GROMACS .gro file of C-alpha atoms in nm:
model
  467
    1UNK     CA    1  14.393  13.181   9.420
    2UNK     CA    2  14.151  12.923   9.278
    3UNK     CA    3  14.109  12.902   8.901
    4UNK     CA    4  13.770  13.023   8.778
    5UNK     CA    5  13.540  12.773   8.612
    6UNK     CA    6  13.575  12.961   8.285
    7UNK     CA    7  13.949  12.894   8.298
    8UNK     CA    8  13.916  12.541   8.435
    9UNK     CA    9  14.007  12.333   8.131
   10UNK     CA   10  13.892  11.997   8.266
   11UNK     CA   11  13.559  12.135   8.385
   12UNK     CA   12  13.493  12.283   8.042
   13UNK     CA   13  13.574  11.946   7.883
   14UNK     CA   14  13.337  11.765   8.121
   15UNK     CA   15  13.066  12.025   8.052
   16UNK     CA   16  13.099  11.982   7.675
   17UNK     CA   17  13.118  11.604   7.706
   18UNK     CA   18  12.787  11.601   7.890
   19UNK     CA   19  12.633  11.839   7.639
   20UNK     CA   20  12.711  11.613   7.343
   21UNK     CA   21  12.621  11.292   7.524
   22UNK     CA   22  12.289  11.413   7.669
   23UNK     CA   23  12.183  11.572   7.340
   24UNK     CA   24  12.249  11.246   7.159
   25UNK     CA   25  12.074  11.035   7.422
   26UNK     CA   26  11.766  11.258   7.416
   27UNK     CA   27  11.736  11.218   7.041
   28UNK     CA   28  11.789  10.843   7.065
   29UNK     CA   29  11.541  10.804   7.351
   30UNK     CA   30  11.269  10.961   7.135
   31UNK     CA   31  11.368  10.782   6.815
   32UNK     CA   32  11.391  10.428   6.955
   33UNK     CA   33  11.020  10.380   7.039
   34UNK     CA   34  10.922  10.565   6.720
   35UNK     CA   35  11.137  10.325   6.520
   36UNK     CA   36  10.973  10.020   6.678
   37UNK     CA   37  10.627  10.169   6.634
   38UNK     CA   38  10.696  10.239   6.267
   39UNK     CA   39  10.845   9.897   6.198
   40UNK     CA   40  10.600   9.679   6.396
   41UNK     CA   41  10.295   9.896   6.454
   42UNK     CA   42  10.289   9.763   6.812
   43UNK     CA   43  10.257  10.019   7.088
   44UNK     CA   44  10.332   9.743   7.341
   45UNK     CA   45  10.671   9.670   7.186
   46UNK     CA   46  10.744  10.042   7.156
   47UNK     CA   47  10.664  10.094   7.524
   48UNK     CA   48  10.878   9.795   7.618
   49UNK     CA   49  11.190   9.990   7.520
   50UNK     CA   50  11.134  10.249   7.792
   51UNK     CA   51  11.037   9.985   8.047
   52UNK     CA   52  11.352   9.783   7.982
   53UNK     CA   53  11.569  10.095   8.015
   54UNK     CA   54  11.413  10.199   8.347
   55UNK     CA   55  11.442   9.848   8.492
   56UNK     CA   56  11.805   9.818   8.379
   57UNK     CA   57  11.892  10.151   8.542
   58UNK     CA   58  11.731  10.060   8.874
   59UNK     CA   59  11.895   9.717   8.883
   60UNK     CA   60  12.245   9.836   8.798
   61UNK     CA   61  12.249  10.172   8.978
   62UNK     CA   62  12.398  10.045   9.306
   63UNK     CA   63  12.658   9.814   9.142
   64UNK     CA   64  12.755  10.108   8.922
   65UNK     CA   65  12.837  10.312   9.231
   66UNK     CA   66  13.062  10.034   9.361
   67UNK     CA   67  13.245  10.022   9.028
   68UNK     CA   68  13.306  10.397   9.048
   69UNK     CA   69  13.478  10.343   9.384
   70UNK     CA   70  13.688  10.051   9.257
   71UNK     CA   71  13.826  10.177   8.925
   72UNK     CA   72  14.001  10.505   8.847
   73UNK     CA   73  13.704  10.723   8.752
   74UNK     CA   74  13.838  10.896   8.443
   75UNK     CA   75  13.935  10.560   8.293
   76UNK     CA   76  13.596  10.415   8.383
   77UNK     CA   77  13.419  10.702   8.206
   78UNK     CA   78  13.632  10.644   7.898
   79UNK     CA   79  13.544  10.274   7.893
   80UNK     CA   80  13.173  10.355   7.928
   81UNK     CA   81  13.195  10.604   7.642
   82UNK     CA   82  13.361  10.348   7.417
   83UNK     CA   83  13.098  10.086   7.505
   84UNK     CA   84  12.810  10.326   7.438
   85UNK     CA   85  12.970  10.434   7.112
   86UNK     CA   86  13.001  10.072   6.998
   87UNK     CA   87  12.637   9.994   7.078
   88UNK     CA   88  12.501  10.304   6.903
   89UNK     CA   89  12.727  10.241   6.603
   90UNK     CA   90  12.581   9.892   6.560
   91UNK     CA   91  12.226  10.027   6.582
   92UNK     CA   92  12.296  10.314   6.343
   93UNK     CA   93  12.437  10.080   6.079
   94UNK     CA   94  12.140   9.846   6.119
   95UNK     CA   95  11.886  10.128   6.079
   96UNK     CA   96  12.063  10.267   5.770
   97UNK     CA   97  12.050   9.915   5.622
   98UNK     CA   98  11.680   9.888   5.705
   99UNK     CA   99  11.729   9.593   5.939
  100UNK     CA  100  11.698   9.679   6.308
  101UNK     CA  101  11.544   9.379   6.488
  102UNK     CA  102  11.367   9.422   6.819
  103UNK     CA  103  11.637   9.219   6.994
  104UNK     CA  104  11.906   9.464   6.883
  105UNK     CA  105  11.700   9.765   6.989
  106UNK     CA  106  11.641   9.618   7.337
  107UNK     CA  107  12.008   9.522   7.363
  108UNK     CA  108  12.120   9.877   7.279
  109UNK     CA  109  11.867  10.029   7.520
  110UNK     CA  110  11.980   9.796   7.799
  111UNK     CA  111  12.349   9.854   7.730
  112UNK     CA  112  12.300  10.230   7.734
  113UNK     CA  113  12.115  10.216   8.066
  114UNK     CA  114  12.374   9.990   8.229
  115UNK     CA  115  12.669  10.195   8.108
  116UNK     CA  116  12.502  10.516   8.226
  117UNK     CA  117  12.458  10.363   8.572
  118UNK     CA  118  12.835  10.324   8.589
  119UNK     CA  119  12.924  10.649   8.412
  120UNK     CA  120  12.712  10.881   8.631
  121UNK     CA  121  12.874  10.803   8.970
  122UNK     CA  122  13.219  10.805   8.810
  123UNK     CA  123  13.153  11.153   8.668
  124UNK     CA  124  13.021  11.260   9.010
  125UNK     CA  125  13.347  11.155   9.171
  126UNK     CA  126  13.564  11.313   8.903
  127UNK     CA  127  13.383  11.644   8.954
  128UNK     CA  128  13.506  11.643   9.315
  129UNK     CA  129  13.865  11.633   9.189
  130UNK     CA  130  13.815  11.890   8.912
  131UNK     CA  131  13.616  12.163   9.089
  132UNK     CA  132  13.716  12.336   9.417
  133UNK     CA  133  13.461  12.315   9.697
  134UNK     CA  134  13.386  12.687   9.695
  135UNK     CA  135  13.289  12.668   9.325
  136UNK     CA  136  13.085  12.348   9.349
  137UNK     CA  137  12.746  12.522   9.364
  138UNK     CA  138  12.816  12.726   9.050
  139UNK     CA  139  12.954  12.422   8.869
  140UNK     CA  140  12.650  12.210   8.956
  141UNK     CA  141  12.417  12.488   8.842
  142UNK     CA  142  12.592  12.511   8.506
  143UNK     CA  143  12.570  12.137   8.458
  144UNK     CA  144  12.199  12.142   8.547
  145UNK     CA  145  12.132  12.433   8.310
  146UNK     CA  146  12.306  12.244   8.033
  147UNK     CA  147  12.102  11.931   8.093
  148UNK     CA  148  11.770  12.116   8.121
  149UNK     CA  149  11.835  12.302   7.796
  150UNK     CA  150  11.925  11.984   7.610
  151UNK     CA  151  11.615  11.809   7.744
  152UNK     CA  152  11.404  12.083   7.591
  153UNK     CA  153  11.584  12.090   7.258
  154UNK     CA  154  11.688  11.726   7.214
  155UNK     CA  155  11.345  11.565   7.159
  156UNK     CA  156  11.245  11.842   6.915
  157UNK     CA  157  11.561  11.794   6.708
  158UNK     CA  158  11.532  11.416   6.726
  159UNK     CA  159  11.170  11.423   6.613
  160UNK     CA  160  11.252  11.655   6.324
  161UNK     CA  161  11.542  11.435   6.211
  162UNK     CA  162  11.328  11.121   6.237
  163UNK     CA  163  11.073  11.285   6.009
  164UNK     CA  164  11.342  11.331   5.742
  165UNK     CA  165  11.492  10.981   5.776
  166UNK     CA  166  11.458  10.731   6.059
  167UNK     CA  167  11.836  10.677   6.077
  168UNK     CA  168  11.929  11.044   6.121
  169UNK     CA  169  11.860  11.067   6.499
  170UNK     CA  170  12.085  10.766   6.560
  171UNK     CA  171  12.354  10.912   6.337
  172UNK     CA  172  12.336  11.234   6.538
  173UNK     CA  173  12.355  11.032   6.860
  174UNK     CA  174  12.665  10.854   6.726
  175UNK     CA  175  12.832  11.187   6.648
  176UNK     CA  176  12.740  11.323   6.992
  177UNK     CA  177  12.888  11.020   7.168
  178UNK     CA  178  13.200  11.043   6.954
  179UNK     CA  179  13.253  11.407   7.054
  180UNK     CA  180  13.177  11.321   7.418
  181UNK     CA  181  13.435  11.040   7.408
  182UNK     CA  182  13.697  11.277   7.269
  183UNK     CA  183  13.626  11.537   7.539
  184UNK     CA  184  13.661  11.282   7.820
  185UNK     CA  185  13.979  11.146   7.661
  186UNK     CA  186  14.132  11.496   7.683
  187UNK     CA  187  14.059  11.537   8.056
  188UNK     CA  188  14.384  11.533   8.253
  189UNK     CA  189  14.257  11.505   8.610
  190UNK     CA  190  14.243  11.163   8.767
  191UNK     CA  191  14.023  11.060   9.057
  192UNK     CA  192  14.067  10.737   9.246
  193UNK     CA  193  13.948  10.629   9.589
  194UNK     CA  194  14.240  10.582   9.827
  195UNK     CA  195  14.062  10.284   9.981
  196UNK     CA  196  13.897  10.093   9.697
  197UNK     CA  197  13.560   9.925   9.730
  198UNK     CA  198  13.536   9.548   9.744
  199UNK     CA  199  13.345   9.313   9.516
  200UNK     CA  200  13.078   9.474   9.298
  201UNK     CA  201  12.823   9.215   9.407
  202UNK     CA  202  12.910   9.220   9.777
  203UNK     CA  203  12.610   9.306   9.990
  204UNK     CA  204  12.831   9.520  10.211
  205UNK     CA  205  12.953   9.725   9.916
  206UNK     CA  206  12.612   9.755   9.749
  207UNK     CA  207  12.462   9.896  10.068
  208UNK     CA  208  12.760  10.116  10.170
  209UNK     CA  209  12.609  10.429  10.012
  210UNK     CA  210  12.268  10.362  10.163
  211UNK     CA  211  12.432  10.304  10.502
  212UNK     CA  212  12.617  10.636  10.483
  213UNK     CA  213  12.295  10.823  10.400
  214UNK     CA  214  12.098  10.639  10.669
  215UNK     CA  215  12.354  10.713  10.941
  216UNK     CA  216  12.319  11.090  10.891
  217UNK     CA  217  11.971  11.178  11.025
  218UNK     CA  218  11.949  11.490  10.811
  219UNK     CA  219  12.020  11.305  10.487
  220UNK     CA  220  11.796  11.016  10.588
  221UNK     CA  221  11.497  11.237  10.661
  222UNK     CA  222  11.528  11.463  10.359
  223UNK     CA  223  11.587  11.181  10.111
  224UNK     CA  224  11.304  10.965  10.243
  225UNK     CA  225  11.054  11.249  10.273
  226UNK     CA  226  11.158  11.490  10.000
  227UNK     CA  227  11.332  11.247   9.765
  228UNK     CA  228  11.077  10.966   9.781
  229UNK     CA  229  10.755  11.121   9.910
  230UNK     CA  230  10.767  11.448   9.721
  231UNK     CA  231  10.893  11.288   9.399
  232UNK     CA  232  10.611  11.036   9.408
  233UNK     CA  233  10.341  11.292   9.488
  234UNK     CA  234  10.469  11.550   9.240
  235UNK     CA  235  10.474  11.285   8.967
  236UNK     CA  236  10.110  11.207   9.044
  237UNK     CA  237  10.029  11.580   9.047
  238UNK     CA  238  10.183  11.651   8.706
  239UNK     CA  239  10.022  11.346   8.545
  240UNK     CA  240   9.682  11.443   8.682
  241UNK     CA  241   9.731  11.796   8.550
  242UNK     CA  242   9.833  11.654   8.211
  243UNK     CA  243   9.515  11.446   8.192
  244UNK     CA  244   9.278  11.712   8.324
  245UNK     CA  245   9.403  12.000   8.113
  246UNK     CA  246   9.419  11.776   7.806
  247UNK     CA  247   9.046  11.719   7.854
  248UNK     CA  248   9.111  11.349   7.920
  249UNK     CA  249   9.300  11.307   7.596
  250UNK     CA  250   9.067  11.495   7.364
  251UNK     CA  251   9.306  11.788   7.329
  252UNK     CA  252   9.678  11.782   7.399
  253UNK     CA  253   9.731  12.158   7.397
  254UNK     CA  254   9.659  12.237   7.763
  255UNK     CA  255   9.839  11.933   7.906
  256UNK     CA  256  10.134  11.985   7.675
  257UNK     CA  257  10.160  12.345   7.793
  258UNK     CA  258  10.171  12.233   8.157
  259UNK     CA  259  10.449  11.981   8.090
  260UNK     CA  260  10.643  12.237   7.886
  261UNK     CA  261  10.617  12.480   8.177
  262UNK     CA  262  10.761  12.215   8.411
  263UNK     CA  263  11.064  12.177   8.183
  264UNK     CA  264  11.099  12.553   8.151
  265UNK     CA  265  11.084  12.592   8.528
  266UNK     CA  266  11.374  12.349   8.567
  267UNK     CA  267  11.579  12.548   8.318
  268UNK     CA  268  11.505  12.883   8.484
  269UNK     CA  269  11.593  12.742   8.824
  270UNK     CA  270  11.928  12.617   8.696
  271UNK     CA  271  12.006  12.954   8.537
  272UNK     CA  272  11.933  13.165   8.845
  273UNK     CA  273  12.072  12.924   9.106
  274UNK     CA  274  12.430  13.063   9.101
  275UNK     CA  275  12.298  13.404   9.207
  276UNK     CA  276  12.121  13.259   9.513
  277UNK     CA  277  12.399  13.050   9.673
  278UNK     CA  278  12.166  12.748   9.711
  279UNK     CA  279  12.421  12.545   9.906
  280UNK     CA  280  12.386  12.794  10.195
  281UNK     CA  281  12.007  12.814  10.200
  282UNK     CA  282  11.892  12.470  10.091
  283UNK     CA  283  11.679  12.389  10.396
  284UNK     CA  284  11.483  12.711  10.344
  285UNK     CA  285  11.449  12.632   9.975
  286UNK     CA  286  11.324  12.282  10.051
  287UNK     CA  287  11.060  12.410  10.291
  288UNK     CA  288  10.944  12.678  10.044
  289UNK     CA  289  10.934  12.421   9.762
  290UNK     CA  290  10.728  12.175   9.965
  291UNK     CA  291  10.465  12.428  10.066
  292UNK     CA  292  10.457  12.570   9.712
  293UNK     CA  293  10.368  12.222   9.587
  294UNK     CA  294  10.094  12.197   9.850
  295UNK     CA  295   9.953  12.534   9.742
  296UNK     CA  296   9.970  12.432   9.378
  297UNK     CA  297   9.777  12.111   9.442
  298UNK     CA  298   9.508  12.305   9.629
  299UNK     CA  299   9.485  12.564   9.350
  300UNK     CA  300   9.463  12.302   9.074
  301UNK     CA  301   9.166  12.143   9.249
  302UNK     CA  302   8.963  12.458   9.181
  303UNK     CA  303   9.123  12.607   8.870
  304UNK     CA  304   9.029  12.542   8.509
  305UNK     CA  305   9.302  12.748   8.343
  306UNK     CA  306   9.592  12.559   8.187
  307UNK     CA  307   9.791  12.885   8.179
  308UNK     CA  308   9.776  12.934   8.556
  309UNK     CA  309   9.833  12.563   8.618
  310UNK     CA  310  10.143  12.567   8.401
  311UNK     CA  311  10.285  12.874   8.573
  312UNK     CA  312  10.229  12.725   8.919
  313UNK     CA  313  10.395  12.396   8.822
  314UNK     CA  314  10.684  12.592   8.667
  315UNK     CA  315  10.734  12.780   8.994
  316UNK     CA  316  10.747  12.454   9.191
  317UNK     CA  317  10.998  12.304   8.951
  318UNK     CA  318  11.210  12.620   8.953
  319UNK     CA  319  11.236  12.619   9.332
  320UNK     CA  320  11.303  12.246   9.353
  321UNK     CA  321  11.575  12.269   9.089
  322UNK     CA  322  11.758  12.531   9.293
  323UNK     CA  323  11.727  12.315   9.605
  324UNK     CA  324  11.849  12.013   9.410
  325UNK     CA  325  12.159  12.202   9.297
  326UNK     CA  326  12.237  12.289   9.658
  327UNK     CA  327  12.189  11.925   9.752
  328UNK     CA  328  12.428  11.795   9.487
  329UNK     CA  329  12.691  12.052   9.582
  330UNK     CA  330  12.671  11.956   9.948
  331UNK     CA  331  12.670  11.585   9.875
  332UNK     CA  332  12.987  11.624   9.671
  333UNK     CA  333  13.159  11.810   9.953
  334UNK     CA  334  13.064  11.604  10.258
  335UNK     CA  335  13.083  11.255  10.108
  336UNK     CA  336  13.406  11.067  10.188
  337UNK     CA  337  13.622  11.032   9.877
  338UNK     CA  338  13.624  10.653   9.888
  339UNK     CA  339  13.241  10.638   9.889
  340UNK     CA  340  13.157  10.905   9.631
  341UNK     CA  341  13.030  10.661   9.370
  342UNK     CA  342  12.825  10.450   9.609
  343UNK     CA  343  12.667  10.748   9.786
  344UNK     CA  344  12.574  10.916   9.457
  345UNK     CA  345  12.418  10.599   9.320
  346UNK     CA  346  12.233  10.536   9.647
  347UNK     CA  347  12.087  10.889   9.653
  348UNK     CA  348  11.983  10.861   9.288
  349UNK     CA  349  11.829  10.520   9.355
  350UNK     CA  350  11.621  10.649   9.645
  351UNK     CA  351  11.501  10.947   9.441
  352UNK     CA  352  11.425  10.741   9.130
  353UNK     CA  353  11.278  10.417   9.257
  354UNK     CA  354  10.927  10.555   9.314
  355UNK     CA  355  10.905  10.790   9.015
  356UNK     CA  356  10.751  10.539   8.772
  357UNK     CA  357  10.463  10.484   9.015
  358UNK     CA  358  10.365  10.851   9.055
  359UNK     CA  359  10.180  10.878   8.722
  360UNK     CA  360  10.014  10.543   8.789
  361UNK     CA  361   9.887  10.666   9.126
  362UNK     CA  362   9.763  10.988   8.966
  363UNK     CA  363   9.573  10.791   8.704
  364UNK     CA  364   9.415  10.565   8.966
  365UNK     CA  365   9.306  10.862   9.180
  366UNK     CA  366   9.169  11.048   8.880
  367UNK     CA  367   8.968  10.748   8.762
  368UNK     CA  368   8.834  10.656   9.107
  369UNK     CA  369   8.772  11.000   9.261
  370UNK     CA  370   8.762  11.262   8.987
  371UNK     CA  371   8.996  11.552   8.929
  372UNK     CA  372   8.916  11.765   9.234
  373UNK     CA  373   8.949  11.481   9.482
  374UNK     CA  374   9.263  11.351   9.307
  375UNK     CA  375   9.432  11.687   9.347
  376UNK     CA  376   9.309  11.700   9.706
  377UNK     CA  377   9.453  11.361   9.803
  378UNK     CA  378   9.781  11.444   9.632
  379UNK     CA  379   9.789  11.775   9.818
  380UNK     CA  380   9.744  11.593  10.150
  381UNK     CA  381  10.043  11.369  10.077
  382UNK     CA  382  10.246  11.675   9.984
  383UNK     CA  383  10.133  11.854  10.300
  384UNK     CA  384  10.244  11.566  10.524
  385UNK     CA  385  10.585  11.565  10.354
  386UNK     CA  386  10.611  11.944  10.386
  387UNK     CA  387  10.523  11.932  10.756
  388UNK     CA  388  10.787  11.667  10.828
  389UNK     CA  389  11.058  11.859  10.642
  390UNK     CA  390  10.959  12.181  10.821
  391UNK     CA  391  10.939  12.045  11.174
  392UNK     CA  392  11.183  11.752  11.191
  393UNK     CA  393  11.475  11.827  11.428
  394UNK     CA  394  11.712  11.629  11.205
  395UNK     CA  395  11.640  11.861  10.913
  396UNK     CA  396  11.696  12.169  11.128
  397UNK     CA  397  12.030  12.029  11.248
  398UNK     CA  398  12.171  12.017  10.896
  399UNK     CA  399  12.408  11.776  10.720
  400UNK     CA  400  12.665  11.731  10.995
  401UNK     CA  401  12.857  11.402  10.960
  402UNK     CA  402  12.855  11.177  11.263
  403UNK     CA  403  13.176  11.211  11.468
  404UNK     CA  404  13.423  10.925  11.442
  405UNK     CA  405  13.421  10.686  11.736
  406UNK     CA  406  13.722  10.712  11.963
  407UNK     CA  407  13.753  10.334  11.975
  408UNK     CA  408  13.720  10.287  11.600
  409UNK     CA  409  13.996  10.069  11.454
  410UNK     CA  410  14.255  10.239  11.239
  411UNK     CA  411  14.341   9.932  11.028
  412UNK     CA  412  14.170   9.815  10.711
  413UNK     CA  413  13.795   9.769  10.714
  414UNK     CA  414  13.659   9.414  10.721
  415UNK     CA  415  13.691   9.261  10.379
  416UNK     CA  416  13.945   9.519  10.257
  417UNK     CA  417  14.276   9.430  10.100
  418UNK     CA  418  14.526   9.427  10.391
  419UNK     CA  419  14.798   9.557  10.156
  420UNK     CA  420  14.599   9.869  10.072
  421UNK     CA  421  14.646  10.185  10.269
  422UNK     CA  422  14.352  10.239  10.505
  423UNK     CA  423  14.193  10.579  10.550
  424UNK     CA  424  14.118  10.660  10.913
  425UNK     CA  425  13.979  11.002  10.813
  426UNK     CA  426  13.652  10.954  10.618
  427UNK     CA  427  13.691  11.297  10.457
  428UNK     CA  428  14.016  11.213  10.280
  429UNK     CA  429  14.077  11.396   9.953
  430UNK     CA  430  14.087  11.255   9.603
  431UNK     CA  431  14.398  11.091   9.472
  432UNK     CA  432  14.490  11.313   9.181
  433UNK     CA  433  14.796  11.309   8.964
  434UNK     CA  434  14.842  11.670   8.869
  435UNK     CA  435  15.164  11.744   9.054
  436UNK     CA  436  15.221  11.968   9.352
  437UNK     CA  437  14.956  12.220   9.250
  438UNK     CA  438  14.695  11.946   9.236
  439UNK     CA  439  14.790  11.819   9.581
  440UNK     CA  440  14.757  12.169   9.723
  441UNK     CA  441  14.416  12.205   9.555
  442UNK     CA  442  14.298  11.879   9.707
  443UNK     CA  443  14.415  11.994  10.048
  444UNK     CA  444  14.220  12.319  10.009
  445UNK     CA  445  13.911  12.122   9.906
  446UNK     CA  446  13.945  11.895  10.208
  447UNK     CA  447  13.958  12.197  10.440
  448UNK     CA  448  13.658  12.356  10.273
  449UNK     CA  449  13.472  12.027  10.294
  450UNK     CA  450  13.528  12.004  10.668
  451UNK     CA  451  13.407  12.360  10.713
  452UNK     CA  452  13.103  12.299  10.496
  453UNK     CA  453  13.018  11.981  10.682
  454UNK     CA  454  13.006  12.176  11.008
  455UNK     CA  455  12.755  12.430  10.874
  456UNK     CA  456  12.394  12.344  10.957
  457UNK     CA  457  12.246  12.511  10.650
  458UNK     CA  458  12.336  12.232  10.406
  459UNK     CA  459  12.091  11.996  10.254
  460UNK     CA  460  12.020  11.699  10.031
  461UNK     CA  461  11.697  11.707   9.841
  462UNK     CA  462  11.557  11.535   9.540
  463UNK     CA  463  11.396  11.759   9.281
  464UNK     CA  464  11.023  11.667   9.275
  465UNK     CA  465  10.951  11.459   8.971
  466UNK     CA  466  11.284  11.530   8.811
  467UNK     CA  467  11.584  11.408   9.009
   0.00000   0.00000   0.00000
């Protein structure tokens, strides 16, 4: 009988590790630009911190996935924690001493983004070894609920601490990273790809995750349409709503309420997802989410109430969060063990690469066409995406991996170490070192993964504007 998540020691440690780390990063993300703005008075330099972080994440996301498939994942997470802790320690000391140059701030922001690009796919792979397949949906929902809660609370706490002393948010971030490092250090489970990836900068390795997603029509269609198209359009929609209901910047109350409702919708979705078994109904959830976004765009074109706008946006985010949880659960189950890091980073890259341009597009449409037409154009883009997701045969077929070719070679892949053991079965389990019980658990997960891969109701979807 599988151990419940409540009794799963390593899962609880990973959950707490993420709680401390995300809380600290949220406080630091708010405090960094405020620190630069206070010290220099330059909004351009303050904004450069966020720009540098986003660019660093996008550049290093795919190499980070390769690293997670080359190095034992628990050890890689520990190294990333130590690196992040060292960077934040240096910044915290500098701020307490009243000497935090712009170069140091940018260096810390870049280091944090790069290390997170490596840490995230490693944690994704370790989750596969820690949590049984039949509990993956519940585990993903709990992780998402944790993150959504911290994203609501973290900036408020960070802002309050910054108001007392500008070094306090960074001190709190240091403590959070220290606790996160301790939690990861106590994790016993190990996760290592049986067939390790090649060079981090090899074109073949960098594109391995993208190739896997592209070769499954279901994943390809949903990620391109829902992950890219819907994320882009929903980002434009929420920015337009922020501007319109803030009366073009003259009052932040209405726009702030809309954005707060979006965050609250994500939290509610994560809390109720375990009751809905999203991994079994994700295609239905995606379709409902898409058409809900279309309806919301149409309603916002004619409404003048920030209250109703906020509630509609919250509903869209709630539904998309549930679908996203189902997607992550399925992706964890059907992805071959030796590609977990690269597939996770590729999916995140596809869902993230267009997000910075959504608000820009919303601003351009609002300036050129006015609010009603801007919502209308955005609604048309959402409608096209919704129609494709609803009608595409590949989406109806579900996430069924392509069958292995009968003439496929059994030996090592091109470029692989000939002394390494090759894996003819792409669904091979994780290499864990927890004794006989662990090996049996991995076997059970492999069987569940094969059964899940054969079910047509699975899905991969980005959460609009949030994944």
